[in-house]
PDB file of N, CA and C in Angstrom:
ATOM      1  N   UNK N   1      35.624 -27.775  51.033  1.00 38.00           N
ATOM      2  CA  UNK N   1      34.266 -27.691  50.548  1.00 38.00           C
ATOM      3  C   UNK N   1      33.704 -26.292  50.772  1.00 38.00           C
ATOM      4  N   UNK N   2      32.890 -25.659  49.731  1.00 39.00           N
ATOM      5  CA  UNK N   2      32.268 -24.394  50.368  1.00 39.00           C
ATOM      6  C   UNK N   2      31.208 -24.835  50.723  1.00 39.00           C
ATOM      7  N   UNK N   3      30.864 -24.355  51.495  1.00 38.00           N
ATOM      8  CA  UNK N   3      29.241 -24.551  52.239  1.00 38.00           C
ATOM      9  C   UNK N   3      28.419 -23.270  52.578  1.00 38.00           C
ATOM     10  N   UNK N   4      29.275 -22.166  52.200  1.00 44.00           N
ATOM     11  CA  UNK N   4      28.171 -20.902  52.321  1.00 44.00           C
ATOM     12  C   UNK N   4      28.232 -20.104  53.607  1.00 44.00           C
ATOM     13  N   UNK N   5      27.264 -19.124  53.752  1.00 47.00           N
ATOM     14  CA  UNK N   5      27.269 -18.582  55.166  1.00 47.00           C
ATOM     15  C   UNK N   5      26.415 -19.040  56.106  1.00 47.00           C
ATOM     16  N   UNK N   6      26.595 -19.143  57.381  1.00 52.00           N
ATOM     17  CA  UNK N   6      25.541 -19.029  58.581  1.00 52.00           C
ATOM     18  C   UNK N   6      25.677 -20.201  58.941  1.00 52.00           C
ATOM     19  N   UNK N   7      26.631 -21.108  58.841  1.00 49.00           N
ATOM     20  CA  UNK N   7      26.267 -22.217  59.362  1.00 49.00           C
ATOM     21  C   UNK N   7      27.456 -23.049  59.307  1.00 49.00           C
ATOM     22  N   UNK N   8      27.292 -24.161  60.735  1.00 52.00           N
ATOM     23  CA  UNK N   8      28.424 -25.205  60.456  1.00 52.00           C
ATOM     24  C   UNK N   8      28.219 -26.311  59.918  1.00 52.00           C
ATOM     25  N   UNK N   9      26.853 -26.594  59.602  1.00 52.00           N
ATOM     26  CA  UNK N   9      27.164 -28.077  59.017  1.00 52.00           C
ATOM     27  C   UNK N   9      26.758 -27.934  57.463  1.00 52.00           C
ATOM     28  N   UNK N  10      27.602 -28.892  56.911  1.00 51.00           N
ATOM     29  CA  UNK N  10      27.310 -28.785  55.127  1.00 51.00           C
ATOM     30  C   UNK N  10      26.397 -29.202  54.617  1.00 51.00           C
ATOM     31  N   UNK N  11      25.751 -28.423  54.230  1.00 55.00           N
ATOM     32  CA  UNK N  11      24.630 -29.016  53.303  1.00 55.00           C
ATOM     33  C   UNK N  11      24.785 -30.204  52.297  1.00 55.00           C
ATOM     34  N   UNK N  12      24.161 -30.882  52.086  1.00 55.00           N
ATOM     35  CA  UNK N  12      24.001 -32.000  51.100  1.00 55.00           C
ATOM     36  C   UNK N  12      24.535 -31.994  49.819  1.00 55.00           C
ATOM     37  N   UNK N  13      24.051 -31.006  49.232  1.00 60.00           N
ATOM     38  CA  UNK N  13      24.603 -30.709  48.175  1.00 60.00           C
ATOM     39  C   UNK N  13      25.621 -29.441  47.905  1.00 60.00           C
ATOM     40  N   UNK N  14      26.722 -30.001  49.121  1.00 62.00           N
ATOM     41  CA  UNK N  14      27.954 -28.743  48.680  1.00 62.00           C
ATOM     42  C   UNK N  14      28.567 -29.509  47.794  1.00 62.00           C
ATOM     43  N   UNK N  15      29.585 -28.523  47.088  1.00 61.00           N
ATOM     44  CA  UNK N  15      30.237 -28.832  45.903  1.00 61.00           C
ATOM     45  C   UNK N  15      32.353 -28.580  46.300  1.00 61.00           C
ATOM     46  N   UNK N  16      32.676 -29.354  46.034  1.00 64.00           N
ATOM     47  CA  UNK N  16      33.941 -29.815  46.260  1.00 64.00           C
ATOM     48  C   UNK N  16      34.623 -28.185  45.466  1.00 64.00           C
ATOM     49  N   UNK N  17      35.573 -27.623  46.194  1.00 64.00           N
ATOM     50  CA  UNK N  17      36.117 -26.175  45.818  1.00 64.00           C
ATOM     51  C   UNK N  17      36.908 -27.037  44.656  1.00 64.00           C
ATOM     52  N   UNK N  18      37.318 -27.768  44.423  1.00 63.00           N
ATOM     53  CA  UNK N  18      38.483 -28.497  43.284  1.00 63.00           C
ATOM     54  C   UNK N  18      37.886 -28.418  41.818  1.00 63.00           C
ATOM     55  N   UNK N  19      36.116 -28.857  42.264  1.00 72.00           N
ATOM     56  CA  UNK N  19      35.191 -28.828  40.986  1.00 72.00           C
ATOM     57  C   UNK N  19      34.353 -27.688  40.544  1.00 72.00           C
ATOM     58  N   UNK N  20      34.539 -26.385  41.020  1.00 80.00           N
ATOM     59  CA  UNK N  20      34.056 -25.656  41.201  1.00 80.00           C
ATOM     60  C   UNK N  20      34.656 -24.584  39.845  1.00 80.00           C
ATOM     61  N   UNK N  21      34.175 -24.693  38.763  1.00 84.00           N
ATOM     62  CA  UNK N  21      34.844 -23.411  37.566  1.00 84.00           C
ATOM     63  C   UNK N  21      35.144 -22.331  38.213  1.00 84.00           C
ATOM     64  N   UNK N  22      36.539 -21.870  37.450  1.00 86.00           N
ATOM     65  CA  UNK N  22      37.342 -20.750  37.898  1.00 86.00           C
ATOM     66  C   UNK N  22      36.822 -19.588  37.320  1.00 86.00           C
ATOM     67  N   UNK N  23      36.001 -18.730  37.179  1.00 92.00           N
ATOM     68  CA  UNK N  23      35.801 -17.381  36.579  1.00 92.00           C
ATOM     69  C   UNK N  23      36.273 -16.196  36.368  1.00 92.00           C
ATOM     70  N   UNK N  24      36.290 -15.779  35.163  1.00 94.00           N
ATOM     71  CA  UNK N  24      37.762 -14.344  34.937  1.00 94.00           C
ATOM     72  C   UNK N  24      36.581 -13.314  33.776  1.00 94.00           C
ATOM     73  N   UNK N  25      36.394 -12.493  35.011  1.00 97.00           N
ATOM     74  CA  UNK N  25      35.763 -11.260  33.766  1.00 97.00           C
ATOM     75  C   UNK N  25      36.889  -9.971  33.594  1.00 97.00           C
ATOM     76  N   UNK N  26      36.617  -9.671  32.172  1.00 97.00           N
ATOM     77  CA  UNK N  26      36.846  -8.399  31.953  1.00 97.00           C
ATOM     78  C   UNK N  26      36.281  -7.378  32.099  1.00 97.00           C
ATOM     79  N   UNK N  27      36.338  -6.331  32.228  1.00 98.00           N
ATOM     80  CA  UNK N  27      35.991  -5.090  31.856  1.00 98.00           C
ATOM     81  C   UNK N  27      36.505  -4.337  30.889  1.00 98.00           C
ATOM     82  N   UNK N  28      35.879  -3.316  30.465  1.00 97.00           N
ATOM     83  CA  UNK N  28      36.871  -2.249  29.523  1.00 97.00           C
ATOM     84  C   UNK N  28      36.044  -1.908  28.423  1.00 97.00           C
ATOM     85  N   UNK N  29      36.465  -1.174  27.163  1.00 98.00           N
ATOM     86  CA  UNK N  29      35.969  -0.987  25.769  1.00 98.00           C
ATOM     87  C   UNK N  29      35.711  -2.612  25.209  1.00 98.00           C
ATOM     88  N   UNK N  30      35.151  -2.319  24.160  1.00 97.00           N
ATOM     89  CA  UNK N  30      34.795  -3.345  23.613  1.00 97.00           C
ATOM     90  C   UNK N  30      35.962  -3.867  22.728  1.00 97.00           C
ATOM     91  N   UNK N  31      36.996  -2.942  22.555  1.00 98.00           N
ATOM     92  CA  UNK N  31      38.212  -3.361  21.574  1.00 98.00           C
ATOM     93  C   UNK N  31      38.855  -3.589  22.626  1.00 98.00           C
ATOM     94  N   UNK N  32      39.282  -3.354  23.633  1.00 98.00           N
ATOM     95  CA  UNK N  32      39.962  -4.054  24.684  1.00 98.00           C
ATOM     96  C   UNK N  32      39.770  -4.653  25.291  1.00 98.00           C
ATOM     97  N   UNK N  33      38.306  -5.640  25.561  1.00 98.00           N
ATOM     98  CA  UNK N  33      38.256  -6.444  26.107  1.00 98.00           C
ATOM     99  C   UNK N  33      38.831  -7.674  24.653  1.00 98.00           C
ATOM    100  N   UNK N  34      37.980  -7.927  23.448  1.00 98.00           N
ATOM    101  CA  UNK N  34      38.513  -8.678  22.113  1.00 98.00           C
ATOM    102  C   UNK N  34      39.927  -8.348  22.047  1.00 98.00           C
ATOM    103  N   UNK N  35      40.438  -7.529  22.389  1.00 98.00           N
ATOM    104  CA  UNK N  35      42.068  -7.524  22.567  1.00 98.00           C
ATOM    105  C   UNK N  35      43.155  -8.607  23.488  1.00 98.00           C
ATOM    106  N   UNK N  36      42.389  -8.379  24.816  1.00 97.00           N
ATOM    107  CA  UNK N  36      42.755  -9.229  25.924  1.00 97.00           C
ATOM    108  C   UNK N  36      42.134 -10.755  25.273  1.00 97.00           C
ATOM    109  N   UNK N  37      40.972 -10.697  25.123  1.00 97.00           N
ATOM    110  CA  UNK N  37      40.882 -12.430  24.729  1.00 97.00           C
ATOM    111  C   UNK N  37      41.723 -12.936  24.021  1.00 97.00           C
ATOM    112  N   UNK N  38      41.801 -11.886  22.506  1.00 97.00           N
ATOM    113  CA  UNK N  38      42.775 -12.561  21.505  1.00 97.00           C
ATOM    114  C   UNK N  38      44.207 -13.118  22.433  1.00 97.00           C
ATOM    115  N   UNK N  39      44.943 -12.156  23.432  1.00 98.00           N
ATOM    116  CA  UNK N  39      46.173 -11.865  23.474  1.00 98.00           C
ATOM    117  C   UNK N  39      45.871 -13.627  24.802  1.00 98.00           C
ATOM    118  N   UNK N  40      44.898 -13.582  25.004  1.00 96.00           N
ATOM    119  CA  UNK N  40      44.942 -15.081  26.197  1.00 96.00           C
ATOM    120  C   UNK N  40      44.732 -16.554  25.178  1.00 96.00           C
ATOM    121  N   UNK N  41      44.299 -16.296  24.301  1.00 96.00           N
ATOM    122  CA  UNK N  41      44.508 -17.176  23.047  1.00 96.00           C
ATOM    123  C   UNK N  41      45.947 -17.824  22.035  1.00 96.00           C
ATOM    124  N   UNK N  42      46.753 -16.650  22.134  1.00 98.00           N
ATOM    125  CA  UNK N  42      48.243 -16.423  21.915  1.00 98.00           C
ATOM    126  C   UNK N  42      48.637 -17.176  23.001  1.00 98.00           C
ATOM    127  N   UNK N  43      48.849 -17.077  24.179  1.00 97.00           N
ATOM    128  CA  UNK N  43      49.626 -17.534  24.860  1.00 97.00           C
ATOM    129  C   UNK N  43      49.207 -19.067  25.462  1.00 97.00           C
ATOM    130  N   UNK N  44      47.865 -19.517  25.156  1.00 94.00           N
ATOM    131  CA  UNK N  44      47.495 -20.829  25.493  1.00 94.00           C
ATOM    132  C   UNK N  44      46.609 -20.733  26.818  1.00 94.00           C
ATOM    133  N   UNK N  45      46.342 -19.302  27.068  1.00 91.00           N
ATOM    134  CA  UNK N  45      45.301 -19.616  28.566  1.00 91.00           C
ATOM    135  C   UNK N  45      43.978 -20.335  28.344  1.00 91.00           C
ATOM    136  N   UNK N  46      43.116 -19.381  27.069  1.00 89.00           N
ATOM    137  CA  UNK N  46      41.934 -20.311  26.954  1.00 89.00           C
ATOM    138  C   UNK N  46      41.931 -19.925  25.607  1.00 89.00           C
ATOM    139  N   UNK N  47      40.549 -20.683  25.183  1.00 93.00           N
ATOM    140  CA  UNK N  47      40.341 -20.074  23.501  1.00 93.00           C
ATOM    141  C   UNK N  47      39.275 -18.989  23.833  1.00 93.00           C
ATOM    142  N   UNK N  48      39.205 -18.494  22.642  1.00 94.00           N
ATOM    143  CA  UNK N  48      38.264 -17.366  22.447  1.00 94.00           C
ATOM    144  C   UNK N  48      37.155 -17.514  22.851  1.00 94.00           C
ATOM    145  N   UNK N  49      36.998 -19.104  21.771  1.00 95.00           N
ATOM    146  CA  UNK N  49      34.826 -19.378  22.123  1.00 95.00           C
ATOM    147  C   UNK N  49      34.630 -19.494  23.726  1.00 95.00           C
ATOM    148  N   UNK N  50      35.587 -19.578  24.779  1.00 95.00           N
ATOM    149  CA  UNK N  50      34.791 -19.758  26.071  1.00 95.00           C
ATOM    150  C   UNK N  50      34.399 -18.627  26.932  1.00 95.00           C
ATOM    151  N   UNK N  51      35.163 -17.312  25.890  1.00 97.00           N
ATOM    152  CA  UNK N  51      34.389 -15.836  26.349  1.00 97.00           C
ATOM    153  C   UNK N  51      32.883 -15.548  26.120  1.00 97.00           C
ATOM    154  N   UNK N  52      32.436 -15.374  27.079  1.00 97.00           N
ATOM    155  CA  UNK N  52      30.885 -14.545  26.414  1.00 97.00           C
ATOM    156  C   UNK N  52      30.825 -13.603  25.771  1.00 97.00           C
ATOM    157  N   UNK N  53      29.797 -13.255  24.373  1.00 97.00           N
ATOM    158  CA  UNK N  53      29.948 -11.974  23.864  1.00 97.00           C
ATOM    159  C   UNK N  53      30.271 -10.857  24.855  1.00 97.00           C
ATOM    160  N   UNK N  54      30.928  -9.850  24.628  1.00 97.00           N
ATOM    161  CA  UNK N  54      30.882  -8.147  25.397  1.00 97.00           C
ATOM    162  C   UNK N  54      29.741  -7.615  25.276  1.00 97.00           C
ATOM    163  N   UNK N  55      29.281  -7.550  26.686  1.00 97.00           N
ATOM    164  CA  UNK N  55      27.527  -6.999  27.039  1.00 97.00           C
ATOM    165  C   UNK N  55      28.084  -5.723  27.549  1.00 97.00           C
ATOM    166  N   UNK N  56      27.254  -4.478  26.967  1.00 98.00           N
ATOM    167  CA  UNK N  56      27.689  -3.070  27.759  1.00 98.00           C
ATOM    168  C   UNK N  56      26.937  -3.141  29.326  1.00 98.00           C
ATOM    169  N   UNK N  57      27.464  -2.461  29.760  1.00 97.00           N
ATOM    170  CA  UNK N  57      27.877  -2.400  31.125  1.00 97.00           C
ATOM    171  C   UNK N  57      26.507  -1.311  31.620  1.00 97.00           C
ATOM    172  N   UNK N  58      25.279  -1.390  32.085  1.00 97.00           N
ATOM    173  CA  UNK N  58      24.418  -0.289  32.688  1.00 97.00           C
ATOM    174  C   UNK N  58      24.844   0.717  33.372  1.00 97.00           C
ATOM    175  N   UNK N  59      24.536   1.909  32.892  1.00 97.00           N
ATOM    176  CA  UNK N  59      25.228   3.294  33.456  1.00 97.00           C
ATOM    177  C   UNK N  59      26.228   3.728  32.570  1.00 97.00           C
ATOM    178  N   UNK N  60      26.603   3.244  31.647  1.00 96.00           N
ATOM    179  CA  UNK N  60      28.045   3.489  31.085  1.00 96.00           C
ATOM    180  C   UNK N  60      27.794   3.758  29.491  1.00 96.00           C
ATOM    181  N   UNK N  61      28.550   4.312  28.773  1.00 96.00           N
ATOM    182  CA  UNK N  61      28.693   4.526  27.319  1.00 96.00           C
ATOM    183  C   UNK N  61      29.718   3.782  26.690  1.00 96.00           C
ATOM    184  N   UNK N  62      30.357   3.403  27.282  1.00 96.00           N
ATOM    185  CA  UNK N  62      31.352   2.820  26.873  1.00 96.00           C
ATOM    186  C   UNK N  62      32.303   1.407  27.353  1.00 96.00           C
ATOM    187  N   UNK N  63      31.673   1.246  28.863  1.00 98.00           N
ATOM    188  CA  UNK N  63      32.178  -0.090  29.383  1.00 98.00           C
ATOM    189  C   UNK N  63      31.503  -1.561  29.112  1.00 98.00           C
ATOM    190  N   UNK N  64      31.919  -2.365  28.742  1.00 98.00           N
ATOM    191  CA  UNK N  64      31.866  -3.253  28.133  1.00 98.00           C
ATOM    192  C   UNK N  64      32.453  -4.439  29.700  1.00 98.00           C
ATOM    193  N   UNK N  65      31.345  -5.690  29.226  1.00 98.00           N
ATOM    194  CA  UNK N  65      31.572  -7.050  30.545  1.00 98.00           C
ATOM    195  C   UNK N  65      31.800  -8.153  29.512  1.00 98.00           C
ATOM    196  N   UNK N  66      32.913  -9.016  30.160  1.00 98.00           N
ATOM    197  CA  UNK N  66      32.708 -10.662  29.599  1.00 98.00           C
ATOM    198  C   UNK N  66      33.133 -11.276  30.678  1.00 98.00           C
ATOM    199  N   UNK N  67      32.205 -12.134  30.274  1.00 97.00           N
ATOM    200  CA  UNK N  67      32.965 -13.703  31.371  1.00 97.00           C
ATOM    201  C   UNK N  67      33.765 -14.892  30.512  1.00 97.00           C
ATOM    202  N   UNK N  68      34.501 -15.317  31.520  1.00 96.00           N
ATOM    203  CA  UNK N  68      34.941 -16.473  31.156  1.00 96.00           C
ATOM    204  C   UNK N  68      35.263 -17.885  32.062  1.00 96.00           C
ATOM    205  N   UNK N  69      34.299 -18.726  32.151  1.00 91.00           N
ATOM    206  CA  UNK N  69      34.576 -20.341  33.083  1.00 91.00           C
ATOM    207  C   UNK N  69      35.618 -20.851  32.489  1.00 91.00           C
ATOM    208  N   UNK N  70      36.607 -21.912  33.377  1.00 82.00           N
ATOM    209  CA  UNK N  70      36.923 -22.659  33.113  1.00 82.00           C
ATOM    210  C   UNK N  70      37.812 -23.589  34.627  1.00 82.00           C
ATOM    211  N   UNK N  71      37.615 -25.019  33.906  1.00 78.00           N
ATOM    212  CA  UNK N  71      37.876 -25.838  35.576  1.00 78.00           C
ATOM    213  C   UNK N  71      38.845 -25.367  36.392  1.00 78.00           C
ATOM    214  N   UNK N  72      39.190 -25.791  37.598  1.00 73.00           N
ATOM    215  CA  UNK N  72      40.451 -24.917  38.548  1.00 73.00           C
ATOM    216  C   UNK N  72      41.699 -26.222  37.834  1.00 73.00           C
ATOM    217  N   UNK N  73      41.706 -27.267  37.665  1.00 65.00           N
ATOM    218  CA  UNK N  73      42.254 -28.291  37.113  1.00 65.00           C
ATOM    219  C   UNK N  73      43.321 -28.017  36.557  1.00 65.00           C
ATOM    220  N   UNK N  74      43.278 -26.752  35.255  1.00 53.00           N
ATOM    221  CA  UNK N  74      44.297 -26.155  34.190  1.00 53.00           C
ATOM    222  C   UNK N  74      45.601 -26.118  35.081  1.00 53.00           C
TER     223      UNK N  74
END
């Protein structure tokens, strides 16, 4: 179970690490991040639609963020 910092006893509403979505961001250009999705689509990791659009990155001209959830289950 995670239960967070500072403390030993679990709060009420901890959440079981099993049920907990797995998260995978990219970084990079904006053609290489749509590169990497496509190429995780090919091989059966996830589909496309569970990427978030590529949001540019603050500070940067050119770096590009996505996320992607999915259950630890896979």
């Amino acid at each position: 179970m995670f239960t967070g910092f500072g403390g030993t006893d679990r709060p009420e509403n901890s959440i079981d690490d099993s049920r907990r979505p797995f998260q995978i961001y990219l970084l990079g250009t904006r053609e290489e991040i749509q590169t990497t999705i496509n190429q995780l689509q090919v091989v059966r990791f996830c589909e496309r639609i569970r990427w978030s659009p590529p949001i540019p990155v603050l500070g940067s001209d050119w770096k590009y963020i996505s996320m992607m959830e999915r259950d630890q289950s896979r």
